[in-house]
Amino acid sequence: NAGVTQTPKFRVLKTGQSMTLLCAQDMNHEYMYWYRQDPGMGLRLIHYSVGEGTTAKGEVPDGYNVSRLKKQNFLLGLESAAPSQTSVYFCASSDPTGASNIQYFGAGTRLSVL
Amino acid sequence: EDKVVQSPLSLVVHEGDTVTLNCSYEVTNFRSLLWYKQEKKAPTFLFMLTSSGIEKKSGRLSSILDKKELFSILNITATQTGDSAIYLCAVEDEGNYKLTFGKGTLLTVNP
């Protein structure tokens, strides 16, 4: 029972480099989310998707892009990494069609930008 | 804009103590309030509350929601070192199915 899987788990980038974080879920959830977590800031929503082929901006979208080409995958891209993007990134998925919208999280990706 | 405020931000107790964590919120169209526990890695779901005054309970953990006063509490009785974690509170807006998280409460339980 994999649930939500994030790759990679750790990454170090130099300023200006690009990278893509991959999130995969096997629960057939419609909704997927990307968050960043910084010390003392809680979880902040970067982008989210309500279905295959759709994406929307969250609270802190600047400097990030996303794509949802397949229902089970949600990609987060950094085109030109900056030190301010050093953070722990979490992906989550949910099925909001019932009485709840419980989000299930991946284990996170720790990113350092030097 | 939806808002969640948790208090205290950090708390240190001894094993066996009882703790109460607080969460107050502002949300346009309230649908639910969720509590998560975060240890080393991913936040894991604890409780979801949708109706006021109903207590959700799981072992030593319990939570209650007051929709009139716009807050929730999470109680942990007979704390253990394994309860050490960040506890996150989030509210769901019925209009957009997004969760707004508070900054969390860091609980440390010392032996």
PDB file of C-alpha atoms in Angstrom:
ATOM      1  CA  ASN A   1       0.000   0.000   0.000  1.00  0.00           C
ATOM      2  CA  ALA A   2       2.214   2.825  -1.317  1.00  0.00           C
ATOM      3  CA  GLY A   3      -0.241   5.735  -0.978  1.00  0.00           C
ATOM      4  CA  VAL A   4       1.585   8.933  -1.974  1.00  0.00           C
ATOM      5  CA  THR A   5       5.191   8.576  -3.150  1.00  0.00           C
ATOM      6  CA  GLN A   6       7.571  11.480  -3.675  1.00  0.00           C
ATOM      7  CA  THR A   7      10.893  11.410  -5.497  1.00  0.00           C
ATOM      8  CA  PRO A   8      13.592  12.370  -4.813  1.00  0.00           C
ATOM      9  CA  LYS A   9      13.802  12.430  -1.015  1.00  0.00           C
ATOM     10  CA  PHE A  10      16.727  14.860  -0.916  1.00  0.00           C
ATOM     11  CA  ARG A  11      18.276  17.229  -3.420  1.00  0.00           C
ATOM     12  CA  VAL A  12      20.895  19.953  -3.417  1.00  0.00           C
ATOM     13  CA  LEU A  13      20.839  22.546  -6.192  1.00  0.00           C
ATOM     14  CA  LYS A  14      22.932  25.536  -7.112  1.00  0.00           C
ATOM     15  CA  THR A  15      21.216  28.867  -7.659  1.00  0.00           C
ATOM     16  CA  GLY A  16      19.810  29.021 -11.179  1.00  0.00           C
ATOM     17  CA  GLN A  17      19.542  25.262 -11.720  1.00  0.00           C
ATOM     18  CA  SER A  18      16.259  23.623 -12.560  1.00  0.00           C
ATOM     19  CA  MET A  19      14.630  20.471 -11.286  1.00  0.00           C
ATOM     20  CA  THR A  20      11.372  18.558 -11.164  1.00  0.00           C
ATOM     21  CA  LEU A  21       9.826  16.885  -8.148  1.00  0.00           C
ATOM     22  CA  LEU A  22       7.586  13.913  -8.863  1.00  0.00           C
ATOM     23  CA  CYS A  23       4.532  12.898  -6.882  1.00  0.00           C
ATOM     24  CA  ALA A  24       2.652   9.675  -7.583  1.00  0.00           C
ATOM     25  CA  GLN A  25      -0.489   8.384  -5.857  1.00  0.00           C
ATOM     26  CA  ASP A  26      -2.163   5.002  -6.217  1.00  0.00           C
ATOM     27  CA  MET A  27      -5.469   5.820  -4.496  1.00  0.00           C
ATOM     28  CA  ASN A  28      -7.253   7.073  -7.623  1.00  0.00           C
ATOM     29  CA  HIS A  29      -7.685  10.501  -6.029  1.00  0.00           C
ATOM     30  CA  GLU A  30      -8.917  13.384  -8.152  1.00  0.00           C
ATOM     31  CA  TYR A  31      -7.256  16.181  -6.189  1.00  0.00           C
ATOM     32  CA  MET A  32      -3.517  16.631  -5.693  1.00  0.00           C
ATOM     33  CA  TYR A  33      -1.544  19.366  -3.940  1.00  0.00           C
ATOM     34  CA  TRP A  34       1.974  20.666  -3.480  1.00  0.00           C
ATOM     35  CA  TYR A  35       2.958  22.360  -0.211  1.00  0.00           C
ATOM     36  CA  ARG A  36       6.151  23.780   1.187  1.00  0.00           C
ATOM     37  CA  GLN A  37       6.993  23.703   4.878  1.00  0.00           C
ATOM     38  CA  ASP A  38       9.413  26.154   6.442  1.00  0.00           C
ATOM     39  CA  PRO A  39      10.325  26.466  10.136  1.00  0.00           C
ATOM     40  CA  GLY A  40       7.624  28.339  12.022  1.00  0.00           C
ATOM     41  CA  MET A  41       5.457  28.726   8.895  1.00  0.00           C
ATOM     42  CA  GLY A  42       3.331  25.600   8.807  1.00  0.00           C
ATOM     43  CA  LEU A  43       2.286  24.134   5.457  1.00  0.00           C
ATOM     44  CA  ARG A  44       1.709  26.596   2.636  1.00  0.00           C
ATOM     45  CA  LEU A  45      -0.041  25.617  -0.574  1.00  0.00           C
ATOM     46  CA  ILE A  46       1.977  26.184  -3.758  1.00  0.00           C
ATOM     47  CA  HIS A  47      -0.253  24.756  -6.491  1.00  0.00           C
ATOM     48  CA  TYR A  48      -3.036  22.233  -6.677  1.00  0.00           C
ATOM     49  CA  SER A  49      -4.975  20.219  -9.230  1.00  0.00           C
ATOM     50  CA  VAL A  50      -8.626  19.177  -9.222  1.00  0.00           C
ATOM     51  CA  GLY A  51      -8.214  16.662 -12.013  1.00  0.00           C
ATOM     52  CA  GLU A  52      -6.103  15.428 -14.885  1.00  0.00           C
ATOM     53  CA  GLY A  53      -5.046  18.290 -17.127  1.00  0.00           C
ATOM     54  CA  THR A  54      -6.015  21.056 -14.661  1.00  0.00           C
ATOM     55  CA  THR A  55      -3.877  23.095 -12.275  1.00  0.00           C
ATOM     56  CA  ALA A  56      -4.414  26.161 -10.118  1.00  0.00           C
ATOM     57  CA  LYS A  57      -2.320  28.539  -8.017  1.00  0.00           C
ATOM     58  CA  GLY A  58      -2.215  28.307  -4.270  1.00  0.00           C
ATOM     59  CA  GLU A  59      -0.898  30.689  -1.658  1.00  0.00           C
ATOM     60  CA  VAL A  60       2.783  30.837  -2.740  1.00  0.00           C
ATOM     61  CA  PRO A  61       3.011  29.924  -6.460  1.00  0.00           C
ATOM     62  CA  ASP A  62       5.784  32.276  -7.630  1.00  0.00           C
ATOM     63  CA  GLY A  63       8.880  30.513  -8.972  1.00  0.00           C
ATOM     64  CA  TYR A  64       7.098  27.167  -9.425  1.00  0.00           C
ATOM     65  CA  ASN A  65       5.243  25.432 -12.225  1.00  0.00           C
ATOM     66  CA  VAL A  66       3.197  22.240 -12.172  1.00  0.00           C
ATOM     67  CA  SER A  67       1.710  19.719 -14.555  1.00  0.00           C
ATOM     68  CA  ARG A  68      -0.896  16.977 -14.186  1.00  0.00           C
ATOM     69  CA  LEU A  69      -0.716  14.978 -17.418  1.00  0.00           C
ATOM     70  CA  LYS A  70      -1.861  11.767 -15.762  1.00  0.00           C
ATOM     71  CA  LYS A  71      -4.348  11.413 -12.911  1.00  0.00           C
ATOM     72  CA  GLN A  72      -1.875   9.602 -10.697  1.00  0.00           C
ATOM     73  CA  ASN A  73       1.056  11.996 -11.157  1.00  0.00           C
ATOM     74  CA  PHE A  74       1.606  15.624 -10.178  1.00  0.00           C
ATOM     75  CA  LEU A  75       4.921  17.284 -11.061  1.00  0.00           C
ATOM     76  CA  LEU A  76       6.405  20.371  -9.426  1.00  0.00           C
ATOM     77  CA  GLY A  77       9.061  22.261 -11.376  1.00  0.00           C
ATOM     78  CA  LEU A  78      11.577  24.885 -10.395  1.00  0.00           C
ATOM     79  CA  GLU A  79      12.867  26.599 -13.536  1.00  0.00           C
ATOM     80  CA  SER A  80      15.587  28.697 -11.886  1.00  0.00           C
ATOM     81  CA  ALA A  81      16.139  27.746  -8.268  1.00  0.00           C
ATOM     82  CA  ALA A  82      16.754  30.433  -5.648  1.00  0.00           C
ATOM     83  CA  PRO A  83      17.992  30.104  -2.043  1.00  0.00           C
ATOM     84  CA  SER A  84      14.521  31.221  -0.871  1.00  0.00           C
ATOM     85  CA  GLN A  85      13.194  27.952  -2.266  1.00  0.00           C
ATOM     86  CA  THR A  86      15.192  25.930   0.254  1.00  0.00           C
ATOM     87  CA  SER A  87      12.429  24.058   2.050  1.00  0.00           C
ATOM     88  CA  VAL A  88      10.728  20.722   2.607  1.00  0.00           C
ATOM     89  CA  TYR A  89       8.157  19.996  -0.087  1.00  0.00           C
ATOM     90  CA  PHE A  90       5.122  17.798   0.521  1.00  0.00           C
ATOM     91  CA  CYS A  91       2.708  16.365  -1.963  1.00  0.00           C
ATOM     92  CA  ALA A  92      -0.793  15.329  -0.934  1.00  0.00           C
ATOM     93  CA  SER A  93      -3.863  13.840  -2.553  1.00  0.00           C
ATOM     94  CA  SER A  94      -7.531  13.631  -1.641  1.00  0.00           C
ATOM     95  CA  ASP A  95     -10.939  12.502  -2.790  1.00  0.00           C
ATOM     96  CA  PRO A  96     -13.371  15.289  -1.839  1.00  0.00           C
ATOM     97  CA  THR A  97     -16.511  13.665  -3.227  1.00  0.00           C
ATOM     98  CA  GLY A  98     -17.652  12.257   0.099  1.00  0.00           C
ATOM     99  CA  ALA A  99     -18.251  13.956   3.407  1.00  0.00           C
ATOM    100  CA  SER A 100     -14.607  14.781   3.895  1.00  0.00           C
ATOM    101  CA  ASN A 101     -11.543  16.047   2.110  1.00  0.00           C
ATOM    102  CA  ILE A 102      -8.885  14.257   4.134  1.00  0.00           C
ATOM    103  CA  GLN A 103      -5.549  14.840   2.471  1.00  0.00           C
ATOM    104  CA  TYR A 104      -2.930  12.095   2.493  1.00  0.00           C
ATOM    105  CA  PHE A 105       0.685  13.169   2.388  1.00  0.00           C
ATOM    106  CA  GLY A 106       3.903  11.844   0.932  1.00  0.00           C
ATOM    107  CA  ALA A 107       7.108  11.607   2.957  1.00  0.00           C
ATOM    108  CA  GLY A 108       8.473  14.883   1.642  1.00  0.00           C
ATOM    109  CA  THR A 109      11.446  16.130  -0.384  1.00  0.00           C
ATOM    110  CA  ARG A 110      14.128  18.145   1.381  1.00  0.00           C
ATOM    111  CA  LEU A 111      15.565  20.677  -1.061  1.00  0.00           C
ATOM    112  CA  SER A 112      18.569  22.886  -0.446  1.00  0.00           C
ATOM    113  CA  VAL A 113      19.479  25.658  -2.883  1.00  0.00           C
ATOM    114  CA  LEU A 114      23.005  26.997  -2.462  1.00  0.00           C
TER     115      LEU A 114
ATOM    116  CA  GLU B   1      -8.833  34.875   3.407  1.00  0.00           C
ATOM    117  CA  ASP B   2      -9.049  31.774   5.590  1.00  0.00           C
ATOM    118  CA  LYS B   3      -6.919  31.819   8.727  1.00  0.00           C
ATOM    119  CA  VAL B   4      -5.882  29.288  11.371  1.00  0.00           C
ATOM    120  CA  VAL B   5      -4.070  30.172  14.595  1.00  0.00           C
ATOM    121  CA  GLN B   6      -2.652  27.490  16.849  1.00  0.00           C
ATOM    122  CA  SER B   7      -1.444  27.889  20.400  1.00  0.00           C
ATOM    123  CA  PRO B   8       0.867  27.364  22.044  1.00  0.00           C
ATOM    124  CA  LEU B   9       3.527  27.211  19.320  1.00  0.00           C
ATOM    125  CA  SER B  10       5.617  24.892  21.478  1.00  0.00           C
ATOM    126  CA  LEU B  11       5.119  22.961  24.678  1.00  0.00           C
ATOM    127  CA  VAL B  12       7.388  20.788  26.842  1.00  0.00           C
ATOM    128  CA  VAL B  13       5.840  18.341  29.300  1.00  0.00           C
ATOM    129  CA  HIS B  14       6.771  15.235  31.262  1.00  0.00           C
ATOM    130  CA  GLU B  15       5.500  11.764  30.568  1.00  0.00           C
ATOM    131  CA  GLY B  16       2.104  11.243  32.159  1.00  0.00           C
ATOM    132  CA  ASP B  17       1.023  14.876  31.875  1.00  0.00           C
ATOM    133  CA  THR B  18      -2.189  15.902  30.103  1.00  0.00           C
ATOM    134  CA  VAL B  19      -1.930  18.536  27.376  1.00  0.00           C
ATOM    135  CA  THR B  20      -4.442  20.691  25.546  1.00  0.00           C
ATOM    136  CA  LEU B  21      -3.633  22.149  22.147  1.00  0.00           C
ATOM    137  CA  ASN B  22      -5.706  25.005  20.765  1.00  0.00           C
ATOM    138  CA  CYS B  23      -6.817  25.923  17.269  1.00  0.00           C
ATOM    139  CA  SER B  24      -8.896  28.967  16.356  1.00  0.00           C
ATOM    140  CA  TYR B  25      -9.991  29.704  12.820  1.00  0.00           C
ATOM    141  CA  GLU B  26     -11.678  32.028  10.364  1.00  0.00           C
ATOM    142  CA  VAL B  27     -13.095  30.515   7.201  1.00  0.00           C
ATOM    143  CA  THR B  28     -15.613  31.776   4.654  1.00  0.00           C
ATOM    144  CA  ASN B  29     -17.650  28.574   4.312  1.00  0.00           C
ATOM    145  CA  PHE B  30     -16.683  26.044   6.950  1.00  0.00           C
ATOM    146  CA  ARG B  31     -16.811  22.417   5.909  1.00  0.00           C
ATOM    147  CA  SER B  32     -14.492  20.624   8.310  1.00  0.00           C
ATOM    148  CA  LEU B  33     -11.560  20.940  10.696  1.00  0.00           C
ATOM    149  CA  LEU B  34      -8.756  18.399  10.628  1.00  0.00           C
ATOM    150  CA  TRP B  35      -5.943  17.511  13.030  1.00  0.00           C
ATOM    151  CA  TYR B  36      -2.703  15.961  11.832  1.00  0.00           C
ATOM    152  CA  LYS B  37       0.362  14.617  13.659  1.00  0.00           C
ATOM    153  CA  GLN B  38       3.765  15.164  12.073  1.00  0.00           C
ATOM    154  CA  GLU B  39       6.774  13.290  13.385  1.00  0.00           C
ATOM    155  CA  LYS B  40       9.891  13.043  11.237  1.00  0.00           C
ATOM    156  CA  LYS B  41       8.187  13.019   7.884  1.00  0.00           C
ATOM    157  CA  ALA B  42       4.680  13.157   6.468  1.00  0.00           C
ATOM    158  CA  PRO B  43       1.744  14.602   8.410  1.00  0.00           C
ATOM    159  CA  THR B  44      -0.605  11.772   9.323  1.00  0.00           C
ATOM    160  CA  PHE B  45      -4.334  12.225   9.802  1.00  0.00           C
ATOM    161  CA  LEU B  46      -5.765  12.115  13.324  1.00  0.00           C
ATOM    162  CA  PHE B  47      -9.305  13.520  13.373  1.00  0.00           C
ATOM    163  CA  MET B  48     -11.838  15.299  11.250  1.00  0.00           C
ATOM    164  CA  LEU B  49     -14.624  17.341  12.877  1.00  0.00           C
ATOM    165  CA  THR B  50     -17.632  18.704  11.066  1.00  0.00           C
ATOM    166  CA  SER B  51     -20.290  19.107  13.761  1.00  0.00           C
ATOM    167  CA  SER B  52     -20.055  21.294  16.791  1.00  0.00           C
ATOM    168  CA  GLY B  53     -19.841  19.769  20.238  1.00  0.00           C
ATOM    169  CA  ILE B  54     -19.148  16.240  19.103  1.00  0.00           C
ATOM    170  CA  GLU B  55     -16.027  14.701  20.573  1.00  0.00           C
ATOM    171  CA  LYS B  56     -13.837  12.482  18.481  1.00  0.00           C
ATOM    172  CA  LYS B  57     -11.723  10.080  20.480  1.00  0.00           C
ATOM    173  CA  SER B  58      -8.955   7.633  19.726  1.00  0.00           C
ATOM    174  CA  GLY B  59      -7.226   6.105  22.701  1.00  0.00           C
ATOM    175  CA  ARG B  60      -5.592   8.866  24.712  1.00  0.00           C
ATOM    176  CA  LEU B  61      -6.334  11.530  22.088  1.00  0.00           C
ATOM    177  CA  SER B  62      -9.598  13.407  21.808  1.00  0.00           C
ATOM    178  CA  SER B  63     -10.807  16.517  20.031  1.00  0.00           C
ATOM    179  CA  ILE B  64     -13.856  18.740  20.125  1.00  0.00           C
ATOM    180  CA  LEU B  65     -15.100  21.525  17.874  1.00  0.00           C
ATOM    181  CA  ASP B  66     -16.975  24.692  18.838  1.00  0.00           C
ATOM    182  CA  LYS B  67     -18.421  26.172  15.639  1.00  0.00           C
ATOM    183  CA  LYS B  68     -20.022  29.083  17.451  1.00  0.00           C
ATOM    184  CA  GLU B  69     -16.751  30.271  19.004  1.00  0.00           C
ATOM    185  CA  LEU B  70     -14.676  29.073  16.014  1.00  0.00           C
ATOM    186  CA  PHE B  71     -12.140  26.910  17.789  1.00  0.00           C
ATOM    187  CA  SER B  72     -11.105  23.349  18.408  1.00  0.00           C
ATOM    188  CA  ILE B  73      -8.991  21.655  21.051  1.00  0.00           C
ATOM    189  CA  LEU B  74      -6.921  18.508  20.926  1.00  0.00           C
ATOM    190  CA  ASN B  75      -6.391  16.750  24.251  1.00  0.00           C
ATOM    191  CA  ILE B  76      -3.753  14.154  24.956  1.00  0.00           C
ATOM    192  CA  THR B  77      -3.917  12.360  28.296  1.00  0.00           C
ATOM    193  CA  ALA B  78      -1.153  10.348  29.972  1.00  0.00           C
ATOM    194  CA  THR B  79       1.391  11.601  27.444  1.00  0.00           C
ATOM    195  CA  GLN B  80       4.207   9.337  26.252  1.00  0.00           C
ATOM    196  CA  THR B  81       7.512  10.160  24.589  1.00  0.00           C
ATOM    197  CA  GLY B  82       6.035   8.831  21.346  1.00  0.00           C
ATOM    198  CA  ASP B  83       3.546  11.700  21.388  1.00  0.00           C
ATOM    199  CA  SER B  84       6.412  14.119  20.691  1.00  0.00           C
ATOM    200  CA  ALA B  85       5.584  15.681  17.325  1.00  0.00           C
ATOM    201  CA  ILE B  86       4.228  18.743  15.582  1.00  0.00           C
ATOM    202  CA  TYR B  87       0.426  18.830  15.717  1.00  0.00           C
ATOM    203  CA  LEU B  88      -1.190  20.619  12.796  1.00  0.00           C
ATOM    204  CA  CYS B  89      -4.707  21.998  12.618  1.00  0.00           C
ATOM    205  CA  ALA B  90      -6.358  22.750   9.258  1.00  0.00           C
ATOM    206  CA  VAL B  91      -9.741  24.008   8.114  1.00  0.00           C
ATOM    207  CA  GLU B  92     -11.490  23.181   4.872  1.00  0.00           C
ATOM    208  CA  ASP B  93     -13.421  25.772   2.921  1.00  0.00           C
ATOM    209  CA  GLU B  94     -16.502  24.225   1.331  1.00  0.00           C
ATOM    210  CA  GLY B  95     -16.166  26.454  -1.707  1.00  0.00           C
ATOM    211  CA  ASN B  96     -12.820  25.172  -2.918  1.00  0.00           C
ATOM    212  CA  TYR B  97     -11.855  21.994  -1.005  1.00  0.00           C
ATOM    213  CA  LYS B  98      -8.516  23.521  -0.025  1.00  0.00           C
ATOM    214  CA  LEU B  99      -7.059  23.167   3.448  1.00  0.00           C
ATOM    215  CA  THR B 100      -5.596  26.122   5.306  1.00  0.00           C
ATOM    216  CA  PHE B 101      -3.071  25.027   7.917  1.00  0.00           C
ATOM    217  CA  GLY B 102      -1.969  26.660  11.130  1.00  0.00           C
ATOM    218  CA  LYS B 103       1.717  26.929  11.995  1.00  0.00           C
ATOM    219  CA  GLY B 104       1.506  23.908  14.265  1.00  0.00           C
ATOM    220  CA  THR B 105       2.274  23.152  17.916  1.00  0.00           C
ATOM    221  CA  LEU B 106       5.588  21.453  18.656  1.00  0.00           C
ATOM    222  CA  LEU B 107       5.002  19.069  21.567  1.00  0.00           C
ATOM    223  CA  THR B 108       7.983  17.585  23.376  1.00  0.00           C
ATOM    224  CA  VAL B 109       7.338  14.884  25.961  1.00  0.00           C
ATOM    225  CA  ASN B 110      10.306  14.199  28.218  1.00  0.00           C
ATOM    226  CA  PRO B 111      10.728  10.925  30.112  1.00  0.00           C
TER     227      PRO B 111
END
